[in-house]
Short mmCIF file of C-alpha atoms in Angstrom, two decimals:
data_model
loop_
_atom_site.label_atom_id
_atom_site.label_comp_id
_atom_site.label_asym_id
_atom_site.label_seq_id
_atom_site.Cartn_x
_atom_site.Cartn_y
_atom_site.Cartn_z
CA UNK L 13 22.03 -9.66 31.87
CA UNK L 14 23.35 -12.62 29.77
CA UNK L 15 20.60 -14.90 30.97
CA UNK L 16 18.23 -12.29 30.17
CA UNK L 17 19.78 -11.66 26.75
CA UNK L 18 20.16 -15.79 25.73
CA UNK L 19 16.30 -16.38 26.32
CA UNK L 20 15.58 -13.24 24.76
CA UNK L 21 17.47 -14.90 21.57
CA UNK L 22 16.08 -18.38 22.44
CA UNK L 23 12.50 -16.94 22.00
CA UNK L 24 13.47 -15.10 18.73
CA UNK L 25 14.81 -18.50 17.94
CA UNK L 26 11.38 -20.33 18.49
CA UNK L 27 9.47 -17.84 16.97
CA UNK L 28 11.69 -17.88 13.52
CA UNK L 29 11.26 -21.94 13.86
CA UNK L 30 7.69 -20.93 13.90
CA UNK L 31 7.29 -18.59 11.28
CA UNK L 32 10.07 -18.89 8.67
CA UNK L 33 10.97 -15.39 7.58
CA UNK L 34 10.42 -14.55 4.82
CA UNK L 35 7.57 -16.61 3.52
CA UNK L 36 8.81 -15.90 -0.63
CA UNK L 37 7.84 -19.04 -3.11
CA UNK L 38 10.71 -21.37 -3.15
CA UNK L 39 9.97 -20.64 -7.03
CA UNK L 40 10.23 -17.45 -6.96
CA UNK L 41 13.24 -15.65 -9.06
CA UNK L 42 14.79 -12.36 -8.45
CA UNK L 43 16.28 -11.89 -12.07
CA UNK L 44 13.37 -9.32 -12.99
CA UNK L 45 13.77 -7.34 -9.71
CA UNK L 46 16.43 -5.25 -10.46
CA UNK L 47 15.64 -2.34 -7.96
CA UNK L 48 16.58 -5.52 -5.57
CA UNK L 49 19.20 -6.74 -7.25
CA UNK L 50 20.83 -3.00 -7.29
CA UNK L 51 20.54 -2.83 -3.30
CA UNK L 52 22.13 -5.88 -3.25
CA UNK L 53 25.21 -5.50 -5.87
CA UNK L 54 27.86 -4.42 -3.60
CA UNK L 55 28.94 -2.34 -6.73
CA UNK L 56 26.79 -0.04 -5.90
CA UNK L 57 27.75 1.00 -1.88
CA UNK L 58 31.64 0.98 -3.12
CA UNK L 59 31.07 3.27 -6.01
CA UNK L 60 29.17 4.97 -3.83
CA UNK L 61 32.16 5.69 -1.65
CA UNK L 62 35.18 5.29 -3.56
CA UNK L 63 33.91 6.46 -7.23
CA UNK L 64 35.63 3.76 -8.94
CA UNK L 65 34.63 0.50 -9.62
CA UNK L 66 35.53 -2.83 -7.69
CA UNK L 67 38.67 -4.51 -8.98
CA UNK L 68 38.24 -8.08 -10.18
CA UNK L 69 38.39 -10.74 -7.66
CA UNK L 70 36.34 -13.56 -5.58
CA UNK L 71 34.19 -11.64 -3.36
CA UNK L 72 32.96 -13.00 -0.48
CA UNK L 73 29.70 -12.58 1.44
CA UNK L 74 28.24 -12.73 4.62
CA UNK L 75 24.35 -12.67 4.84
CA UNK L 76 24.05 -12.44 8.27
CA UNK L 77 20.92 -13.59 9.60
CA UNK L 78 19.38 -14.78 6.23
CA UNK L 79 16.53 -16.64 7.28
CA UNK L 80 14.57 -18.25 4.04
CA UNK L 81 17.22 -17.72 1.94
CA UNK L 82 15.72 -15.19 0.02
CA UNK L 83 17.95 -12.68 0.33
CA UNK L 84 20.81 -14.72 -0.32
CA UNK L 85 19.19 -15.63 -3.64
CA UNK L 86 19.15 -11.90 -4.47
CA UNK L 87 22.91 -11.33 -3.82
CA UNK L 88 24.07 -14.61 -5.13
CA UNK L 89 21.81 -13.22 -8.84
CA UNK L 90 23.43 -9.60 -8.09
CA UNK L 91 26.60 -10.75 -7.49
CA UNK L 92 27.43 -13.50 -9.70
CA UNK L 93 31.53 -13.86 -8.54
CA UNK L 94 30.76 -14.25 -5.41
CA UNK L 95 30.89 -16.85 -2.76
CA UNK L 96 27.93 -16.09 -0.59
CA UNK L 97 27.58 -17.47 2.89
CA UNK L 98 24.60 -17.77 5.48
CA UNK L 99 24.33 -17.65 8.87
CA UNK L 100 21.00 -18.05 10.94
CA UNK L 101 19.79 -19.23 14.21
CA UNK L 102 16.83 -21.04 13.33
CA UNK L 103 17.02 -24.18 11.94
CA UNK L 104 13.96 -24.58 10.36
CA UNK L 105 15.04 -21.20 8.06
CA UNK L 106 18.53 -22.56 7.36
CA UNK L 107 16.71 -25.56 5.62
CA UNK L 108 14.29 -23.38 3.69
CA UNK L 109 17.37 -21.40 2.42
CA UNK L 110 19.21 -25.00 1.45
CA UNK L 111 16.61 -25.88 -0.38
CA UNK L 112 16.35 -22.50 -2.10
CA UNK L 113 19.54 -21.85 -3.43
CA UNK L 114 20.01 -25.32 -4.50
CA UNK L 115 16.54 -25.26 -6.11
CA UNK L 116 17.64 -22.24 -8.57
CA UNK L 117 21.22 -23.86 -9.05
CA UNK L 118 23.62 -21.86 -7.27
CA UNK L 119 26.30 -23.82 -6.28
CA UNK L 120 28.37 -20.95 -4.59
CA UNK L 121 26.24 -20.77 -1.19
CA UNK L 122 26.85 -22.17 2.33
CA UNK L 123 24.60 -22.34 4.98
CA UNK L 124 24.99 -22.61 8.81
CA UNK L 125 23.02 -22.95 11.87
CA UNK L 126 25.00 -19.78 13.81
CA UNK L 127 24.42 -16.80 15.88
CA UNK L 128 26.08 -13.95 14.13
CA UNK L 129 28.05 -13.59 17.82
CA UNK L 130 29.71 -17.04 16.41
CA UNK L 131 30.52 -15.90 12.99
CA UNK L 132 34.30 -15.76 13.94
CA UNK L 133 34.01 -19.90 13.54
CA UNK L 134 34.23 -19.27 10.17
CA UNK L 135 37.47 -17.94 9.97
CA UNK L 136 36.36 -16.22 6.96
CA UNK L 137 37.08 -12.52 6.42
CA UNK L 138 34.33 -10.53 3.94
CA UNK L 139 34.31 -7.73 1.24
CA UNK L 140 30.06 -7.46 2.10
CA UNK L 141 28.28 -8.28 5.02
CA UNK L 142 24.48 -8.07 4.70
CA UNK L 143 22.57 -7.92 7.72
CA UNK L 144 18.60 -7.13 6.47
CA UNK L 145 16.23 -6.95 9.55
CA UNK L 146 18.12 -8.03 12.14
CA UNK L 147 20.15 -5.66 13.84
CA UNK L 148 17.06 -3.89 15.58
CA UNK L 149 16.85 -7.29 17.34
CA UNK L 150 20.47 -6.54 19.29
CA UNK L 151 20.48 -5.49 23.12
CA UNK L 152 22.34 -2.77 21.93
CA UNK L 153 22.77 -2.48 17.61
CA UNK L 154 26.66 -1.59 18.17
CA UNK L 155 27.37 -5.25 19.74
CA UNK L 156 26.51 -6.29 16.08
CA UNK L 157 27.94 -3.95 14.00
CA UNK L 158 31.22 -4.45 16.33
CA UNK L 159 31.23 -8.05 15.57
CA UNK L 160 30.41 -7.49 12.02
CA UNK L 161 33.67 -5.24 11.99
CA UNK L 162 35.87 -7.84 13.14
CA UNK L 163 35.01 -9.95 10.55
CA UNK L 164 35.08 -7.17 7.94
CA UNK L 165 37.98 -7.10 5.28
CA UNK L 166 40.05 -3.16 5.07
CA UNK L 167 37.79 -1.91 2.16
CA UNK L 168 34.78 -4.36 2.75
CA UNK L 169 30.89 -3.10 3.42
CA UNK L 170 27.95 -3.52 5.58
CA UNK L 171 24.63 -3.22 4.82
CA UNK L 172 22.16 -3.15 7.94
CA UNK L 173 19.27 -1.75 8.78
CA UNK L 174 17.20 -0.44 12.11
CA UNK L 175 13.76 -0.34 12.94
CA UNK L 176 12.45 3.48 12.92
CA UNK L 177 10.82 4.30 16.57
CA UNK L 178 9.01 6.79 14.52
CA UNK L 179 8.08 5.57 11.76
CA UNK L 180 6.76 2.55 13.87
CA UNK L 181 5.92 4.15 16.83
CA UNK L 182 1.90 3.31 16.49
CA UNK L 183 3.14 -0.65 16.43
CA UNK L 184 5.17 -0.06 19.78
CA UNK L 185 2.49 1.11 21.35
CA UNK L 186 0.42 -2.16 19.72
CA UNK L 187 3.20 -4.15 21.28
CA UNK L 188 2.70 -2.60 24.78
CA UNK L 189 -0.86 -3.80 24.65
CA UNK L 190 -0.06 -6.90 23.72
CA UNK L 191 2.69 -7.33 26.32
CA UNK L 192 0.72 -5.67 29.19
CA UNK L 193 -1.88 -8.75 28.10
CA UNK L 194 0.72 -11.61 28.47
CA UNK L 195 1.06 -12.20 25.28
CA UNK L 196 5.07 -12.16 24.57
CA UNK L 197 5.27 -14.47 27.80
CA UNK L 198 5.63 -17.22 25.49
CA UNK L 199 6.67 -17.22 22.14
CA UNK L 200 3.80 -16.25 20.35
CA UNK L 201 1.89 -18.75 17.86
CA UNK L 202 -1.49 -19.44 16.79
CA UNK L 203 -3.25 -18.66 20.01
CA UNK L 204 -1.71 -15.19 20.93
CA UNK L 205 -2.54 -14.12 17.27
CA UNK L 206 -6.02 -14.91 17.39
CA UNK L 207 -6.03 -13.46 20.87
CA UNK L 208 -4.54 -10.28 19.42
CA UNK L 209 -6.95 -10.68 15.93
CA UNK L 210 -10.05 -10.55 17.98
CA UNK L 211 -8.75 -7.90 20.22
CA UNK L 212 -8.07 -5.26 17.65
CA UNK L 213 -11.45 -6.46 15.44
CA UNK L 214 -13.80 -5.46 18.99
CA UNK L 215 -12.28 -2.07 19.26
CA UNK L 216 -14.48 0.10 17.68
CA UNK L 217 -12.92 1.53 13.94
CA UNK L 218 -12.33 4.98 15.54
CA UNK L 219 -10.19 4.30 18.40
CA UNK L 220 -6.85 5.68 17.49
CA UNK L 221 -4.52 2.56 17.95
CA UNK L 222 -6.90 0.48 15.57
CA UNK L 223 -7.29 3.14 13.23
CA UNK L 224 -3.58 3.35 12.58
CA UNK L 225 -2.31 -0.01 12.58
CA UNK L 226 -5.12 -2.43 11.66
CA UNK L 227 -5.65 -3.86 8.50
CA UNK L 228 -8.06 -6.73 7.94
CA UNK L 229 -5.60 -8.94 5.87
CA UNK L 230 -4.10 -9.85 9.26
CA UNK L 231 -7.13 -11.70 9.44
CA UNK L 232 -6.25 -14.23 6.04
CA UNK L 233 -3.94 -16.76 6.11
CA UNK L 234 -0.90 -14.48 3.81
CA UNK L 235 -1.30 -11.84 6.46
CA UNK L 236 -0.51 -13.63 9.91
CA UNK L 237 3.28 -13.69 9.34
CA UNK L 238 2.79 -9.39 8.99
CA UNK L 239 0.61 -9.46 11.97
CA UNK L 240 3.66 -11.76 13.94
CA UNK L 241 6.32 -9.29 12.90
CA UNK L 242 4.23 -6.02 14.16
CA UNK L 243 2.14 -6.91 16.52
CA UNK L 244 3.83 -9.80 18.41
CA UNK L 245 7.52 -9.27 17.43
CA UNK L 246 10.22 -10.43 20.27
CA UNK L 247 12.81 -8.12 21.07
CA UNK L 248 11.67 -5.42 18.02
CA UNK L 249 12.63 -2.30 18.96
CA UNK L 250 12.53 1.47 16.92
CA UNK L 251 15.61 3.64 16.67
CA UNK L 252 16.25 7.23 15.63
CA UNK L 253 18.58 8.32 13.22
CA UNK L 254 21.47 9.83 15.68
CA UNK L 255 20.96 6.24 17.53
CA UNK L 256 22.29 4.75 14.53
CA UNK L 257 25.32 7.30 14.30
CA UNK L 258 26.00 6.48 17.70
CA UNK L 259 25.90 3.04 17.22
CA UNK L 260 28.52 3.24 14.07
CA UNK L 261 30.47 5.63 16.53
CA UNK L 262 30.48 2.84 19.34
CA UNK L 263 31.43 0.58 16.53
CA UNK L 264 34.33 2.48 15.00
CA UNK L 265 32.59 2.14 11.73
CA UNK L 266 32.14 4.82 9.02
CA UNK L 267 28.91 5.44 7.33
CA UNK L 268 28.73 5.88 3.86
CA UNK L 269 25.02 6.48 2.69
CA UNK L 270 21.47 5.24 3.19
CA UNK L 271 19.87 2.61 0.81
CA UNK L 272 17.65 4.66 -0.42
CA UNK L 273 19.65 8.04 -0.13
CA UNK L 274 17.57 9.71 -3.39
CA UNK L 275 14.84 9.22 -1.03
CA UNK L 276 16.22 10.96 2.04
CA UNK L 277 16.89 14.26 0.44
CA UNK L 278 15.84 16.95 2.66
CA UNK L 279 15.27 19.33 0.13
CA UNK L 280 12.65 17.60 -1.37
CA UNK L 281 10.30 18.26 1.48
CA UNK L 282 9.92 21.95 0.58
CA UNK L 283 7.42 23.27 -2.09
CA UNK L 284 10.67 25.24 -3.42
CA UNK L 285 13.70 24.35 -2.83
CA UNK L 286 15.15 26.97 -4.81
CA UNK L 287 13.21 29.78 -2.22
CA UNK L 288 14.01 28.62 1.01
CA UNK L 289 13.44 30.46 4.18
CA UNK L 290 16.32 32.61 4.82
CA UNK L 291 16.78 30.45 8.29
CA UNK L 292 17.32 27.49 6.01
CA UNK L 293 19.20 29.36 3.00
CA UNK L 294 21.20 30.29 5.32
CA UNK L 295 21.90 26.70 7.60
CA UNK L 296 21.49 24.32 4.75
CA UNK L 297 24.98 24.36 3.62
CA UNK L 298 26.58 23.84 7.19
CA UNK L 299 23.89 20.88 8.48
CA UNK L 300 25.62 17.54 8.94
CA UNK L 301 24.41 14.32 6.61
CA UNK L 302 23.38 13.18 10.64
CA UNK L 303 21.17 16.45 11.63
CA UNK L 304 20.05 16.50 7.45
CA UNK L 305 18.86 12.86 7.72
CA UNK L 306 17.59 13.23 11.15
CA UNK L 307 15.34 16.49 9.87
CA UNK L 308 14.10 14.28 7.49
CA UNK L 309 12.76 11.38 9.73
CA UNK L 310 11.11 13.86 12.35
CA UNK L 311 9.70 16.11 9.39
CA UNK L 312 8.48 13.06 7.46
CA UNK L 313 8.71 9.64 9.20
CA UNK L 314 7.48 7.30 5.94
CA UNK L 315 10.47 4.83 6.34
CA UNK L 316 10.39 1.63 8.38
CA UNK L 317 13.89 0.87 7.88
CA UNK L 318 16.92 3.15 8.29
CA UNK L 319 18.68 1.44 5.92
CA UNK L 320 22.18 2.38 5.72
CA UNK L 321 26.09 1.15 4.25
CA UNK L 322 28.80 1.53 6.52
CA UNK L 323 32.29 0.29 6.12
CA UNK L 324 36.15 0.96 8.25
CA UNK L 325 36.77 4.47 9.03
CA UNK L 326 39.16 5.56 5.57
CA UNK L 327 41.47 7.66 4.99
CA UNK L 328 40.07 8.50 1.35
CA UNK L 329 41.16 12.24 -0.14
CA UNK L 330 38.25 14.02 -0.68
CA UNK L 331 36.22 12.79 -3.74
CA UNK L 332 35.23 15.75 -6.34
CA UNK L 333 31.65 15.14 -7.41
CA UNK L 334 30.92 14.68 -11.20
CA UNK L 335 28.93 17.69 -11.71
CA UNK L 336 32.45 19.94 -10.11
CA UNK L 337 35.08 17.96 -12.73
CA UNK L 338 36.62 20.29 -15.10
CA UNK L 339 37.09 19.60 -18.74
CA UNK L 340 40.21 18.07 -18.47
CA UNK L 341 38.93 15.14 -16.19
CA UNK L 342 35.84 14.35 -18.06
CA UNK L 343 38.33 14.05 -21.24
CA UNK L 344 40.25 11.28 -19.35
CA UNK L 345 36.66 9.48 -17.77
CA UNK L 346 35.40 6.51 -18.55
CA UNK L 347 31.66 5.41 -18.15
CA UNK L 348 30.31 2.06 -17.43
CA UNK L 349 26.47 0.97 -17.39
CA UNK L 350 25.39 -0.26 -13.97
CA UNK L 351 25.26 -3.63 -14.10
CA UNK L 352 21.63 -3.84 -13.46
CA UNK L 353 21.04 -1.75 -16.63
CA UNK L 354 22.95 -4.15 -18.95
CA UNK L 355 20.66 -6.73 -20.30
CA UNK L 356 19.36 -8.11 -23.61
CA UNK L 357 16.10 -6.27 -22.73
CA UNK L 358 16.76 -2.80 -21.59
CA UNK L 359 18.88 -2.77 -24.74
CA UNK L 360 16.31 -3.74 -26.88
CA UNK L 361 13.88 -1.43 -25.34
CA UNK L 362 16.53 1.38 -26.02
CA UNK L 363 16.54 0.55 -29.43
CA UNK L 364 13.04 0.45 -30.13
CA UNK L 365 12.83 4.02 -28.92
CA UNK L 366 15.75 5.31 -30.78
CA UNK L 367 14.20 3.65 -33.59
CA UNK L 368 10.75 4.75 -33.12
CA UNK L 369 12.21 8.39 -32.04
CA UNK L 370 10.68 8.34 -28.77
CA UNK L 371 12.11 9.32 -25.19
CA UNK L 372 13.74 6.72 -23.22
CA UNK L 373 12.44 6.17 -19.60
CA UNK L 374 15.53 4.67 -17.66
CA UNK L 375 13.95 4.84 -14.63
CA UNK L 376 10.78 2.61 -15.76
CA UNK L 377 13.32 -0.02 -15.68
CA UNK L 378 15.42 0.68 -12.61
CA UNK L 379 13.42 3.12 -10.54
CA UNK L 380 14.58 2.74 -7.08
CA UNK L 381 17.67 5.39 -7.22
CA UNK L 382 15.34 7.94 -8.64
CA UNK L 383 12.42 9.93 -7.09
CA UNK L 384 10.71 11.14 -10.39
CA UNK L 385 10.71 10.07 -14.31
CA UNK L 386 14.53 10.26 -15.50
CA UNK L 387 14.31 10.45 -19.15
CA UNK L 388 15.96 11.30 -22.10
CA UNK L 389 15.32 12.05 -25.66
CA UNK L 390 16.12 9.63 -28.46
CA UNK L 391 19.01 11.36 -29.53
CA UNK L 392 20.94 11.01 -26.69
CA UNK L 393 19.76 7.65 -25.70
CA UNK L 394 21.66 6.17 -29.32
CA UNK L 395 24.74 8.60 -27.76
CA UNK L 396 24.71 5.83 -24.96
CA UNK L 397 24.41 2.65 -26.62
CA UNK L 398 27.78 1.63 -26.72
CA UNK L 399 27.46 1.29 -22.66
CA UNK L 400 25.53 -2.21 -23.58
CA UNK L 401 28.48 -3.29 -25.38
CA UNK L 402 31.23 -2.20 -22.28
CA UNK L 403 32.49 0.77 -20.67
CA UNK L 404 33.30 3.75 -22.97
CA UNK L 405 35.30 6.83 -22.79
CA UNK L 406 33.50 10.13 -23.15
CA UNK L 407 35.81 10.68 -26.05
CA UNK L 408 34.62 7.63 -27.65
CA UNK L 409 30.91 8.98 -26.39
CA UNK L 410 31.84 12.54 -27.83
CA UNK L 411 32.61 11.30 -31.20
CA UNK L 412 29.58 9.28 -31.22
CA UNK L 413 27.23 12.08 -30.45
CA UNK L 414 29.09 14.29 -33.29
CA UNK L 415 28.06 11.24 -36.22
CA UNK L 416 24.55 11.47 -34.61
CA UNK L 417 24.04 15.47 -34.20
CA UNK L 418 26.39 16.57 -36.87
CA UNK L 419 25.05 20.16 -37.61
CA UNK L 420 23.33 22.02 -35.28
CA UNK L 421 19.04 21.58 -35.87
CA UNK L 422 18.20 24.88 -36.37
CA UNK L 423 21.50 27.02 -38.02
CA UNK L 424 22.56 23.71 -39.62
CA UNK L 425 26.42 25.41 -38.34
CA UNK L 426 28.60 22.19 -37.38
CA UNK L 427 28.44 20.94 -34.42
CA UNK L 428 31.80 21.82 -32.23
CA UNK L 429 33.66 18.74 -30.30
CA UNK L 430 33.93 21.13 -27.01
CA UNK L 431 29.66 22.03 -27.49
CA UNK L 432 29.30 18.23 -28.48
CA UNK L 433 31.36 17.53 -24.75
CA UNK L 434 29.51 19.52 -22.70
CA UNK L 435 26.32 18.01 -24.40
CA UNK L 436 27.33 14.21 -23.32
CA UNK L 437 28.72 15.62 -19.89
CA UNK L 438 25.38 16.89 -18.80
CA UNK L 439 23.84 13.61 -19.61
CA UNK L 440 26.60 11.81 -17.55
CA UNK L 441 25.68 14.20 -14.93
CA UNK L 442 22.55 13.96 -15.21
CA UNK L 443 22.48 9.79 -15.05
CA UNK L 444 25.44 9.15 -12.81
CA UNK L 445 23.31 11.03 -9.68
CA UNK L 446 21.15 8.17 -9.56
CA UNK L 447 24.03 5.59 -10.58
CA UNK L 448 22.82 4.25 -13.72
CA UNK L 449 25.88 5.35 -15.36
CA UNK L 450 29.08 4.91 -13.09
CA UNK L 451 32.28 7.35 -14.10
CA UNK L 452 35.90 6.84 -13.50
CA UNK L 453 38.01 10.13 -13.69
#
């Protein structure tokens, strides 16, 4: 079995040496992305779990299988404290990331030829460990998270990710073909892709496996690294969402929330969620985040990645959501911007609408949290621009909003400070679901 599993990573080796992955512009900036740069600020998974903010200190980072560099770009921009190291097994990539980093002038990155089962070497412990399309590539994904673990500091996070077997499921069966034809013998290169090219381009448009997974830009030169990583992938394999619980479980790790968790919301898959079925009005409330998650991918399989945070099992009390806290706590609150919100630009674009008394799309900006249009009117929006100056009590926020709606519009009766709190605590509510706003009892 170790043989077996050494030239498996050997081939994923050559084929990474191949095709550097991935194939971004050396040029290319992540400043303007901030939906990346949001994934990627480990702000954002600890707030998630912990509802406070991360105290000050030097983080450090693990980017586990980073490849190109790319992604260590992105967390080195998101995260701009911390000391970011990479680990890869090709050579060719940990050259390409070199040259990247030093290229946009971060002088806070390390790079290292290493198999993540080698990342003890380091003798390095890590508050974030971010291990993007890699995992799937295990034997077994708990082998990595274990190791991952090990190296893990008592309140650090990982980010990893599986394959979906069925969300990908058409590819696997593309990969069969491919396989039962000899072509993962070898690592695959130039000649096994033009093998599989012509293949799929002489099956006529209607047979099912060509109707569902071919796309002609495999054909073009900015397409064959797509066609290497779905058609002629070593060791890719699909998981299920109680695989990954099981591999946490096997890992003695705790999971805290999907990427993307606005976008795994179960209830969004019915025409009205407010009208349910009684079998489901009556189940909802006892279904697990596992079985919830796992209804999700079999009732609508659209994501590739199961993309999840995970961190040390904790013994955290029990953590009152915003939209339960009583008046008392939201008196004591304070509110800070998400990072990714505060800049020059979104500020300026939230005065021109104040100014212009139009609504203020936040999500236009940041959109990746949300699954619709969050806006707000241009009233409120001037409540919240002392966010872009630092974080803010709601008192502070509360007084604000009385100088801005002083009377009431239409009986011109003064506005009261307890209406004028429950006015800025909806909005709170309302923005701190998707994280733009992030609120400290």
């Amino acid at each position: 079995m170790e043989n077996l599993t050494s030239e498996l990573f050997d081939k994923i080796r050559q084929q990474f040496n191949f095709g550097p992955y991935p194939r971004v512009p050396l040029e290319k900036s992540p400043k303007e992305d901030l939906n990346d740069l949001f994934i990627h600020n480990w702000i954002t998974p600890f707030y998630l779990r912990e509802q406070k903010l991360v105290a000050d200190q030097e983080v450090v980072i693990l980017d586990a299988g980073c490849g190109t560099g790319y992604k260590s770009l992105v967390l080195a921009e998101a995260n701009p404290n911390a000391r970011i190291i990479g680990i890869d097994l090709s050579e060719e990539s940990i050259q390409l990331a070199e040259q990247r980093l030093r290229y946009h002038g971060i002088n806070r990155a390390e790079f290292h030829v290493m198999k993540i089962q080698d990342v003890y070497q380091l003798n390095l412990q890590f508050d974030y460990i971010n291990c993007d399309e890699v995992l799937y590539l295990f034997p077994d994904p708990a082998i990595g998270l274990k190791i991952f673990s090990s190296v893990l500091k008592p309140k650090g996070i990982i980010r990893a990710n599986l394959h979906s077997a069925l969300q990908r499921a058409d590819l696997y069966r593309a990969q069969k073909v491919f396989q039962l034809m000899g072509l993962f013998d070898h690592n695959p290169q130039e000649l096994e892709m033009e093998i599989a090219i012509d293949t799929m381009k002489a099956l006529k448009d209607q047979v099912n496996l060509k109707s569902r997974t071919w796309t002609p830009i495999y054909e073009e030169a900015e397409g064959r690294q797509a066609l290497l990583m779905n058609y002629l992938f070593q060791g890719d394999t699909g998981y299920t969402i109680p695989d990954m619980f099981h591999a946490l479980e096997q890992a003695d790790l705790e999971f805290i929330s999907m990427v993307n968790w606005r976008h795994w919301e179960l209830m969004d898959l019915f025409k009205e969620p407010e009208n349910l079925p009684i079998f489901w009005e009556m189940s909802f409330p006892e279904i697990s985040i596992q079985d919830r998650l796992h209804l999700f991918e079999l009732l609508q399989p659209i994501h590739r990645l199961l993309d999840f945070w995970c961190g040390h099992p904790e013994d955290i009390p029990s953590i009152l959501p915003v939209a339960q806290w009583q008046e008392t706590t939201w008196k004591e609150a304070i509110v800070t911007l998400h990072p990714q919100l505060n800049s020059p630009h979104i500020k300026a674009c939230l005065e021109d609408c104040i100014a212009h008394q139009t609504t203020f799309d936040v999500s236009q900006h940041l959109s990746m949290p949300a699954v619709g249009s969050v806006v707000i009117n241009d009233s409120l929006a001037a409540c919240l621009l002392p966010l872009w100056e630092g974080a803010q009590s709601v008192s502070t926020l509360v007084n604000r909003w009385l100088n801005i709606r002083p009377v009431h519009p239409i009986t011109l009766e003064p506005t009261l400070w307890d209406t004028a709190l429950q006015d800025v605590t909806q909005l709170l509510t309302q923005l701190e679901v998707f994280l733009y706003v992030l609120i400290e009892p």
